[in-house]
PDB file of C-alpha atoms in Angstrom:
ATOM      1  CA  MET A   8     -30.741  16.662  61.238  1.00 47.00           C
ATOM      2  CA  HIS A   9     -34.076  14.811  61.374  1.00 51.00           C
ATOM      3  CA  ARG A  10     -35.661  12.850  59.105  1.00 55.00           C
ATOM      4  CA  VAL A  11     -38.563  10.599  59.938  1.00 55.00           C
ATOM      5  CA  GLU A  12     -37.349   6.897  58.172  1.00 59.00           C
ATOM      6  CA  PRO A  13     -40.628   6.007  56.835  1.00 65.00           C
ATOM      7  CA  PRO A  14     -42.253   2.104  56.641  1.00 66.00           C
ATOM      8  CA  GLU A  15     -39.942   0.086  54.854  1.00 76.00           C
ATOM      9  CA  GLY A  16     -37.540   2.477  53.653  1.00 81.00           C
ATOM     10  CA  ARG A  17     -40.087   3.798  50.874  1.00 92.00           C
ATOM     11  CA  GLN A  18     -40.288   7.320  50.261  1.00 96.00           C
ATOM     12  CA  TYR A  19     -43.134   9.962  50.576  1.00 90.00           C
ATOM     13  CA  HIS A  20     -43.824  10.915  47.200  1.00 95.00           C
ATOM     14  CA  ILE A  21     -42.370   8.586  44.632  1.00 97.00           C
ATOM     15  CA  ALA A  22     -44.066   6.005  46.256  1.00 95.00           C
ATOM     16  CA  CYS A  23     -40.252   3.395  46.086  1.00 97.00           C
ATOM     17  CA  LYS A  24     -38.679   1.137  48.493  1.00 96.00           C
ATOM     18  CA  PRO A  25     -35.218  -0.136  47.833  1.00 96.00           C
ATOM     19  CA  GLY A  26     -35.301  -2.754  45.155  1.00 96.00           C
ATOM     20  CA  ASP A  27     -37.387  -0.521  42.722  1.00 97.00           C
ATOM     21  CA  LEU A  28     -35.326   0.976  41.261  1.00 98.00           C
ATOM     22  CA  ALA A  29     -32.154   0.561  39.250  1.00 98.00           C
ATOM     23  CA  LYS A  30     -28.532   2.416  39.848  1.00 98.00           C
ATOM     24  CA  TYR A  31     -29.444   3.974  36.766  1.00 98.00           C
ATOM     25  CA  LEU A  32     -32.129   6.354  36.101  1.00 98.00           C
ATOM     26  CA  LEU A  33     -33.774   7.622  33.910  1.00 98.00           C
ATOM     27  CA  ILE A  34     -35.862  11.230  34.992  1.00 98.00           C
ATOM     28  CA  PRO A  35     -38.203  12.551  32.263  1.00 98.00           C
ATOM     29  CA  GLY A  36     -40.920  15.669  33.613  1.00 97.00           C
ATOM     30  CA  ASP A  37     -43.885  13.983  31.796  1.00 97.00           C
ATOM     31  CA  PRO A  38     -45.611  11.332  33.616  1.00 97.00           C
ATOM     32  CA  GLU A  39     -46.375   9.904  30.220  1.00 97.00           C
ATOM     33  CA  ARG A  40     -42.723  10.321  28.970  1.00 98.00           C
ATOM     34  CA  VAL A  41     -41.870   6.851  31.468  1.00 98.00           C
ATOM     35  CA  PRO A  42     -43.995   4.633  29.454  1.00 98.00           C
ATOM     36  CA  LYS A  43     -42.255   6.015  26.052  1.00 98.00           C
ATOM     37  CA  ILE A  44     -38.710   5.755  27.714  1.00 98.00           C
ATOM     38  CA  ALA A  45     -39.960   1.849  28.807  1.00 98.00           C
ATOM     39  CA  LYS A  46     -41.598   0.500  24.835  1.00 98.00           C
ATOM     40  CA  HIS A  47     -37.745   0.117  24.283  1.00 98.00           C
ATOM     41  CA  TRP A  48     -36.296  -1.658  27.242  1.00 98.00           C
ATOM     42  CA  ASP A  49     -36.660  -5.634  26.842  1.00 98.00           C
ATOM     43  CA  PHE A  50     -39.015  -5.637  29.755  1.00 96.00           C
ATOM     44  CA  ALA A  51     -40.680  -3.117  31.893  1.00 98.00           C
ATOM     45  CA  ARG A  52     -42.876  -2.190  34.812  1.00 98.00           C
ATOM     46  CA  GLU A  53     -44.811  -0.013  36.560  1.00 98.00           C
ATOM     47  CA  VAL A  54     -43.693   0.337  40.684  1.00 97.00           C
ATOM     48  CA  ALA A  55     -45.133   3.134  41.583  1.00 97.00           C
ATOM     49  CA  TYR A  56     -47.797   6.062  40.346  1.00 97.00           C
ATOM     50  CA  HIS A  57     -48.414   8.871  43.083  1.00 96.00           C
ATOM     51  CA  ARG A  58     -49.120  11.848  41.833  1.00 96.00           C
ATOM     52  CA  GLU A  59     -47.127  13.125  39.109  1.00 96.00           C
ATOM     53  CA  PHE A  60     -44.822  10.371  40.145  1.00 98.00           C
ATOM     54  CA  ARG A  61     -44.144   7.678  38.003  1.00 98.00           C
ATOM     55  CA  VAL A  62     -42.051   5.093  38.558  1.00 98.00           C
ATOM     56  CA  TYR A  63     -41.237   1.953  36.153  1.00 98.00           C
ATOM     57  CA  THR A  64     -37.686  -0.256  36.112  1.00 98.00           C
ATOM     58  CA  GLY A  65     -36.664  -2.803  33.542  1.00 98.00           C
ATOM     59  CA  ILE A  66     -34.088  -4.447  31.459  1.00 98.00           C
ATOM     60  CA  TYR A  67     -32.453  -2.171  28.561  1.00 98.00           C
ATOM     61  CA  GLU A  68     -29.644  -4.199  26.466  1.00 97.00           C
ATOM     62  CA  GLY A  69     -29.487  -6.409  29.547  1.00 97.00           C
ATOM     63  CA  VAL A  70     -28.788  -3.369  31.817  1.00 98.00           C
ATOM     64  CA  PRO A  71     -31.061  -2.977  34.902  1.00 98.00           C
ATOM     65  CA  ILE A  72     -32.565   0.322  34.404  1.00 98.00           C
ATOM     66  CA  SER A  73     -34.937   2.728  36.396  1.00 98.00           C
ATOM     67  CA  ALA A  74     -37.528   5.377  34.977  1.00 98.00           C
ATOM     68  CA  VAL A  75     -38.799   8.522  37.370  1.00 98.00           C
ATOM     69  CA  SER A  76     -41.206  11.431  36.195  1.00 98.00           C
ATOM     70  CA  SER A  77     -40.630  14.901  37.944  1.00 97.00           C
ATOM     71  CA  GLY A  78     -43.181  16.741  36.757  1.00 96.00           C
ATOM     72  CA  ILE A  79     -42.517  20.605  36.350  1.00 96.00           C
ATOM     73  CA  GLY A  80     -39.814  22.695  38.169  1.00 97.00           C
ATOM     74  CA  PRO A  81     -36.795  22.738  40.130  1.00 97.00           C
ATOM     75  CA  ALA A  82     -38.548  21.520  43.720  1.00 97.00           C
ATOM     76  CA  CYS A  83     -39.854  18.357  42.310  1.00 97.00           C
ATOM     77  CA  MET A  84     -36.866  17.632  40.963  1.00 98.00           C
ATOM     78  CA  SER A  85     -34.942  18.449  44.581  1.00 98.00           C
ATOM     79  CA  ILE A  86     -37.957  15.988  45.936  1.00 98.00           C
ATOM     80  CA  VAL A  87     -36.775  12.951  43.517  1.00 98.00           C
ATOM     81  CA  VAL A  88     -33.356  13.042  43.710  1.00 98.00           C
ATOM     82  CA  ASN A  89     -33.543  13.012  47.545  1.00 97.00           C
ATOM     83  CA  GLU A  90     -35.646  10.159  47.307  1.00 97.00           C
ATOM     84  CA  ALA A  91     -34.768   8.313  44.732  1.00 98.00           C
ATOM     85  CA  ARG A  92     -30.795   8.166  46.273  1.00 97.00           C
ATOM     86  CA  CYS A  93     -32.071   6.677  49.381  1.00 96.00           C
ATOM     87  CA  VAL A  94     -33.384   3.062  47.825  1.00 97.00           C
ATOM     88  CA  GLY A  95     -30.352   2.645  45.099  1.00 96.00           C
ATOM     89  CA  ALA A  96     -30.440   4.769  42.783  1.00 98.00           C
ATOM     90  CA  GLU A  97     -26.271   6.390  42.015  1.00 98.00           C
ATOM     91  CA  THR A  98     -26.765   7.849  38.252  1.00 98.00           C
ATOM     92  CA  PHE A  99     -29.198  10.485  37.104  1.00 98.00           C
ATOM     93  CA  ILE A 100     -30.363  11.241  33.411  1.00 98.00           C
ATOM     94  CA  ARG A 101     -33.228  14.318  33.143  1.00 98.00           C
ATOM     95  CA  VAL A 102     -35.362  13.343  29.684  1.00 98.00           C
ATOM     96  CA  GLY A 103     -36.227  16.381  29.355  1.00 98.00           C
ATOM     97  CA  SER A 104     -37.421  19.550  26.597  1.00 98.00           C
ATOM     98  CA  CYS A 105     -35.696  22.836  26.507  1.00 98.00           C
ATOM     99  CA  GLY A 106     -36.314  26.209  24.602  1.00 98.00           C
ATOM    100  CA  ALA A 107     -33.314  27.737  22.425  1.00 98.00           C
ATOM    101  CA  ILE A 108     -32.338  30.825  23.033  1.00 97.00           C
ATOM    102  CA  GLN A 109     -29.940  30.463  20.317  1.00 98.00           C
ATOM    103  CA  ASP A 110     -30.505  30.834  16.438  1.00 96.00           C
ATOM    104  CA  TYR A 111     -28.473  28.489  14.229  1.00 98.00           C
ATOM    105  CA  ILE A 112     -30.436  25.087  17.183  1.00 98.00           C
ATOM    106  CA  GLU A 113     -33.289  24.243  15.510  1.00 98.00           C
ATOM    107  CA  CYS A 114     -36.182  22.535  17.255  1.00 98.00           C
ATOM    108  CA  GLY A 115     -36.564  18.795  17.103  1.00 98.00           C
ATOM    109  CA  ASP A 116     -32.195  19.135  17.829  1.00 98.00           C
ATOM    110  CA  LEU A 117     -31.233  17.326  21.326  1.00 98.00           C
ATOM    111  CA  VAL A 118     -29.166  19.154  23.558  1.00 98.00           C
ATOM    112  CA  ILE A 119     -26.571  17.723  25.904  1.00 99.00           C
ATOM    113  CA  LEU A 120     -26.147  20.374  28.646  1.00 98.00           C
ATOM    114  CA  THR A 121     -22.369  20.437  30.459  1.00 98.00           C
ATOM    115  CA  ALA A 122     -23.745  22.796  33.353  1.00 98.00           C
ATOM    116  CA  ALA A 123     -26.934  25.108  34.581  1.00 98.00           C
ATOM    117  CA  VAL A 124     -26.949  29.091  35.193  1.00 98.00           C
ATOM    118  CA  ARG A 125     -28.855  28.502  38.901  1.00 98.00           C
ATOM    119  CA  MET A 126     -32.202  30.686  38.989  1.00 96.00           C
ATOM    120  CA  ASP A 127     -33.816  27.534  39.892  1.00 97.00           C
ATOM    121  CA  GLY A 128     -34.579  28.807  43.407  1.00 96.00           C
ATOM    122  CA  THR A 129     -34.640  24.949  45.534  1.00 98.00           C
ATOM    123  CA  SER A 130     -31.076  24.899  44.902  1.00 98.00           C
ATOM    124  CA  GLU A 131     -30.582  27.929  47.370  1.00 97.00           C
ATOM    125  CA  CYS A 132     -31.295  25.577  49.920  1.00 97.00           C
ATOM    126  CA  TYR A 133     -28.840  23.609  50.187  1.00 98.00           C
ATOM    127  CA  VAL A 134     -25.958  25.193  49.070  1.00 98.00           C
ATOM    128  CA  PRO A 135     -25.007  29.073  48.007  1.00 97.00           C
ATOM    129  CA  VAL A 136     -25.548  30.121  44.673  1.00 94.00           C
ATOM    130  CA  GLU A 137     -22.211  30.507  44.036  1.00 97.00           C
ATOM    131  CA  TYR A 138     -21.460  26.644  44.307  1.00 98.00           C
ATOM    132  CA  PRO A 139     -21.330  26.018  40.273  1.00 98.00           C
ATOM    133  CA  ALA A 140     -24.478  23.503  38.841  1.00 98.00           C
ATOM    134  CA  VAL A 141     -22.371  20.737  36.693  1.00 98.00           C
ATOM    135  CA  ALA A 142     -23.023  17.376  34.734  1.00 98.00           C
ATOM    136  CA  ASP A 143     -21.304  14.813  35.589  1.00 98.00           C
ATOM    137  CA  TYR A 144     -17.806  14.493  32.602  1.00 98.00           C
ATOM    138  CA  GLU A 145     -18.830  10.614  32.594  1.00 98.00           C
ATOM    139  CA  VAL A 146     -22.747  11.498  32.123  1.00 98.00           C
ATOM    140  CA  VAL A 147     -22.039  13.958  29.069  1.00 98.00           C
ATOM    141  CA  LEU A 148     -18.943  11.830  27.637  1.00 98.00           C
ATOM    142  CA  ALA A 149     -21.923   8.584  27.084  1.00 98.00           C
ATOM    143  CA  LEU A 150     -25.127  10.632  26.094  1.00 98.00           C
ATOM    144  CA  ILE A 151     -22.493  12.466  23.435  1.00 98.00           C
ATOM    145  CA  GLU A 152     -21.217   9.038  22.067  1.00 98.00           C
ATOM    146  CA  ALA A 153     -24.795   7.374  22.437  1.00 98.00           C
ATOM    147  CA  CYS A 154     -25.606  10.612  19.856  1.00 98.00           C
ATOM    148  CA  GLU A 155     -23.020  10.265  17.730  1.00 98.00           C
ATOM    149  CA  GLU A 156     -24.053   6.286  17.289  1.00 98.00           C
ATOM    150  CA  LEU A 157     -27.516   7.693  16.947  1.00 98.00           C
ATOM    151  CA  GLY A 158     -26.591   9.454  13.960  1.00 98.00           C
ATOM    152  CA  TYR A 159     -28.490  12.419  16.155  1.00 98.00           C
ATOM    153  CA  ARG A 160     -27.612  16.760  15.643  1.00 98.00           C
ATOM    154  CA  TYR A 161     -27.131  17.509  18.875  1.00 98.00           C
ATOM    155  CA  HIS A 162     -25.325  20.532  20.851  1.00 98.00           C
ATOM    156  CA  VAL A 163     -22.931  20.401  24.192  1.00 98.00           C
ATOM    157  CA  GLY A 164     -23.366  23.552  26.505  1.00 98.00           C
ATOM    158  CA  ILE A 165     -24.537  25.359  29.255  1.00 98.00           C
ATOM    159  CA  GLY A 166     -28.927  25.938  30.175  1.00 98.00           C
ATOM    160  CA  CYS A 167     -30.317  27.824  32.430  1.00 98.00           C
ATOM    161  CA  THR A 168     -32.596  26.417  34.677  1.00 98.00           C
ATOM    162  CA  THR A 169     -35.876  28.837  35.954  1.00 96.00           C
ATOM    163  CA  CYS A 170     -38.849  28.453  38.762  1.00 93.00           C
ATOM    164  CA  ASP A 171     -40.738  30.267  36.540  1.00 87.00           C
ATOM    165  CA  PHE A 172     -42.084  29.269  32.802  1.00 86.00           C
ATOM    166  CA  TYR A 173     -44.112  32.360  31.920  1.00 86.00           C
ATOM    167  CA  ALA A 174     -42.086  35.402  33.735  1.00 84.00           C
ATOM    168  CA  GLY A 175     -39.439  33.208  34.102  1.00 87.00           C
ATOM    169  CA  GLN A 176     -38.164  33.285  30.822  1.00 85.00           C
ATOM    170  CA  GLN A 177     -39.494  35.928  29.984  1.00 85.00           C
ATOM    171  CA  ARG A 178     -42.835  35.147  28.589  1.00 88.00           C
ATOM    172  CA  LEU A 179     -44.242  37.863  30.458  1.00 88.00           C
ATOM    173  CA  LYS A 180     -43.367  41.645  31.497  1.00 83.00           C
ATOM    174  CA  SER A 181     -41.298  41.572  34.634  1.00 84.00           C
ATOM    175  CA  MET A 182     -38.856  44.252  36.233  1.00 76.00           C
ATOM    176  CA  ARG A 183     -36.406  41.029  37.421  1.00 78.00           C
ATOM    177  CA  THR A 184     -35.986  39.052  34.051  1.00 81.00           C
ATOM    178  CA  GLN A 185     -36.641  41.947  31.201  1.00 83.00           C
ATOM    179  CA  ASN A 186     -33.564  41.836  29.508  1.00 90.00           C
ATOM    180  CA  LEU A 187     -32.791  37.799  30.273  1.00 93.00           C
ATOM    181  CA  ILE A 188     -32.511  36.582  26.987  1.00 93.00           C
ATOM    182  CA  GLU A 189     -30.231  38.890  25.894  1.00 94.00           C
ATOM    183  CA  THR A 190     -28.344  38.253  28.546  1.00 95.00           C
ATOM    184  CA  MET A 191     -28.048  34.708  28.486  1.00 96.00           C
ATOM    185  CA  ARG A 192     -27.386  34.896  24.931  1.00 97.00           C
ATOM    186  CA  LYS A 193     -24.420  36.698  24.977  1.00 97.00           C
ATOM    187  CA  ALA A 194     -23.343  33.982  27.805  1.00 98.00           C
ATOM    188  CA  ASN A 195     -23.207  31.821  25.039  1.00 98.00           C
ATOM    189  CA  VAL A 196     -26.211  29.969  27.752  1.00 98.00           C
ATOM    190  CA  LEU A 197     -28.266  27.431  24.938  1.00 98.00           C
ATOM    191  CA  ILE A 198     -31.557  26.443  26.435  1.00 98.00           C
ATOM    192  CA  PHE A 199     -34.124  27.469  28.600  1.00 97.00           C
ATOM    193  CA  GLU A 200     -34.894  24.563  30.764  1.00 98.00           C
ATOM    194  CA  MET A 201     -36.824  23.940  34.701  1.00 97.00           C
ATOM    195  CA  GLU A 202     -34.956  21.255  36.979  1.00 98.00           C
ATOM    196  CA  ALA A 203     -31.379  20.285  35.835  1.00 98.00           C
ATOM    197  CA  ALA A 204     -29.327  23.107  37.833  1.00 98.00           C
ATOM    198  CA  THR A 205     -31.655  21.614  40.879  1.00 98.00           C
ATOM    199  CA  LEU A 206     -30.193  18.008  39.765  1.00 98.00           C
ATOM    200  CA  PHE A 207     -26.481  18.907  39.189  1.00 98.00           C
ATOM    201  CA  THR A 208     -26.022  20.571  42.453  1.00 98.00           C
ATOM    202  CA  LEU A 209     -27.640  18.119  45.122  1.00 98.00           C
ATOM    203  CA  ALA A 210     -25.997  15.046  42.823  1.00 98.00           C
ATOM    204  CA  ASN A 211     -21.794  16.846  43.488  1.00 98.00           C
ATOM    205  CA  LEU A 212     -23.827  16.983  46.759  1.00 98.00           C
ATOM    206  CA  TYR A 213     -24.848  13.838  47.017  1.00 98.00           C
ATOM    207  CA  ASN A 214     -21.548  12.699  45.680  1.00 98.00           C
ATOM    208  CA  LEU A 215     -24.047  11.285  42.568  1.00 98.00           C
ATOM    209  CA  ARG A 216     -23.446  11.410  38.792  1.00 98.00           C
ATOM    210  CA  SER A 217     -26.181  13.324  36.719  1.00 98.00           C
ATOM    211  CA  GLY A 218     -26.310  14.479  33.035  1.00 98.00           C
ATOM    212  CA  ALA A 219     -28.934  16.238  30.893  1.00 98.00           C
ATOM    213  CA  ILE A 220     -30.149  15.643  27.126  1.00 98.00           C
ATOM    214  CA  CYS A 221     -33.506  17.630  26.265  1.00 98.00           C
ATOM    215  CA  ALA A 222     -35.549  17.938  22.464  1.00 98.00           C
ATOM    216  CA  VAL A 223     -35.506  21.489  21.745  1.00 98.00           C
ATOM    217  CA  TYR A 224     -39.144  22.072  21.477  1.00 98.00           C
ATOM    218  CA  ALA A 225     -39.364  25.765  20.879  1.00 97.00           C
ATOM    219  CA  ASN A 226     -36.807  28.424  19.799  1.00 97.00           C
ATOM    220  CA  ARG A 227     -36.991  31.759  21.585  1.00 96.00           C
ATOM    221  CA  ILE A 228     -35.167  33.916  18.887  1.00 96.00           C
ATOM    222  CA  LYS A 229     -37.359  32.274  15.677  1.00 96.00           C
ATOM    223  CA  ASP A 230     -40.534  32.575  17.864  1.00 95.00           C
ATOM    224  CA  GLU A 231     -40.170  28.702  16.854  1.00 96.00           C
ATOM    225  CA  PHE A 232     -42.849  26.125  18.750  1.00 96.00           C
ATOM    226  CA  LYS A 233     -43.163  22.697  18.031  1.00 97.00           C
ATOM    227  CA  PRO A 234     -44.494  20.720  20.929  1.00 96.00           C
ATOM    228  CA  GLY A 235     -42.836  17.001  20.582  1.00 96.00           C
ATOM    229  CA  ALA A 236     -39.756  18.390  18.203  1.00 96.00           C
ATOM    230  CA  GLY A 237     -37.334  15.156  19.202  1.00 97.00           C
ATOM    231  CA  GLU A 238     -38.660  13.310  21.630  1.00 98.00           C
ATOM    232  CA  GLU A 239     -37.887   9.617  20.632  1.00 98.00           C
ATOM    233  CA  LYS A 240     -34.766  10.655  19.873  1.00 98.00           C
ATOM    234  CA  CYS A 241     -34.334  12.352  22.793  1.00 98.00           C
ATOM    235  CA  ILE A 242     -35.441   8.783  24.453  1.00 98.00           C
ATOM    236  CA  LYS A 243     -33.406   6.741  22.595  1.00 98.00           C
ATOM    237  CA  ALA A 244     -30.428   8.477  23.412  1.00 98.00           C
ATOM    238  CA  ALA A 245     -30.776   8.814  27.030  1.00 98.00           C
ATOM    239  CA  ASN A 246     -31.255   4.864  27.031  1.00 98.00           C
ATOM    240  CA  ASN A 247     -28.430   4.449  24.823  1.00 98.00           C
ATOM    241  CA  ALA A 248     -26.702   6.304  27.351  1.00 98.00           C
ATOM    242  CA  VAL A 249     -26.706   3.957  29.801  1.00 98.00           C
ATOM    243  CA  LYS A 250     -26.114   1.000  28.151  1.00 98.00           C
ATOM    244  CA  ILE A 251     -22.437   2.594  27.276  1.00 98.00           C
ATOM    245  CA  LEU A 252     -22.201   4.009  31.069  1.00 98.00           C
ATOM    246  CA  ASN A 253     -22.622   0.129  32.303  1.00 98.00           C
ATOM    247  CA  GLU A 254     -20.146  -0.824  29.613  1.00 97.00           C
ATOM    248  CA  TRP A 255     -17.927   2.166  30.203  1.00 97.00           C
ATOM    249  CA  ASP A 256     -18.644   0.798  34.300  1.00 98.00           C
ATOM    250  CA  ILE A 257     -17.158  -2.623  33.855  1.00 97.00           C
ATOM    251  CA  LYS A 258     -14.377  -1.564  32.442  1.00 96.00           C
ATOM    252  CA  LYS A 259     -14.188   0.306  35.636  1.00 96.00           C
ATOM    253  CA  ASN A 260     -14.470  -1.585  38.007  1.00 96.00           C
ATOM    254  CA  LYS A 261     -12.152  -4.797  36.042  1.00 95.00           C
ATOM    255  CA  ALA A 262      -9.308  -1.563  35.928  1.00 94.00           C
ATOM    256  CA  LYS A 263      -9.869  -1.130  39.372  1.00 96.00           C
ATOM    257  CA  LYS A 264     -10.157   2.514  39.093  1.00 95.00           C
ATOM    258  CA  LYS A 265     -12.925   4.876  40.118  1.00 95.00           C
ATOM    259  CA  ARG A 266     -13.292   7.495  37.822  1.00 95.00           C
ATOM    260  CA  LEU A 267     -13.455   6.813  33.570  1.00 95.00           C
ATOM    261  CA  TYR A 268     -10.535   8.637  30.998  1.00 95.00           C
ATOM    262  CA  PRO A 269      -9.946   7.782  27.689  1.00 93.00           C
ATOM    263  CA  THR A 270      -7.022   4.766  27.745  1.00 93.00           C
ATOM    264  CA  ILE A 271      -9.806   2.400  29.892  1.00 92.00           C
ATOM    265  CA  ILE A 272     -12.035   2.767  27.498  1.00 85.00           C
ATOM    266  CA  LYS A 273     -10.084   1.544  23.933  1.00 79.00           C
TER     267      LYS A 273
END
């Protein structure tokens, strides 16, 4: 495989070079969500802003942290993962929005994904569709812990990542997706979104940690749509999860263990 090395290691799309990103990386879709994330940090600076990829790096609760917007869709998420890993990112957390397809999930709730149905298309460029798109359990636990500490209402389970917002999520008629919502509901899938499966698949292929937390902007079953609902809670939970992961990583290092298990964090 041939890869052209950019000057000084600066990546073509995200415009970052080695040292620009912390190892803990938050990934919202919306570039405007990056400064919203960074306003909670002790210190923040804008590193780059190229196309949809807006990059901040700083410190949160004493922990080096970065945020990069991915824009909309799985192909853009692939760019972020492929380029950010080359300049130091090791733990990737999507901080997104979603539409619920279970009637008990309210707008403004948070959803932590353990895995995602691979209807993203992009991840099939890397590995057959039978390969699972699974979040790292340490990131899932940290997101759960963060929501518990903050007292937020949240759900944990499987999402469906689609490559299209309209026909791909049954907003427009399509021969391919005409029964998609009902099929996913019966399979206990919680939400539709557009990036997690790509993130999880690539992170596992590259031996990185990844996870996702999404604010529920819509409930497709109840025909409710509340843009921005839960966004601030989602941001605070993701930031707090980085602090928790860092604490656990320190404990793992002291114990000389590669993976987290319950007695390490007692």
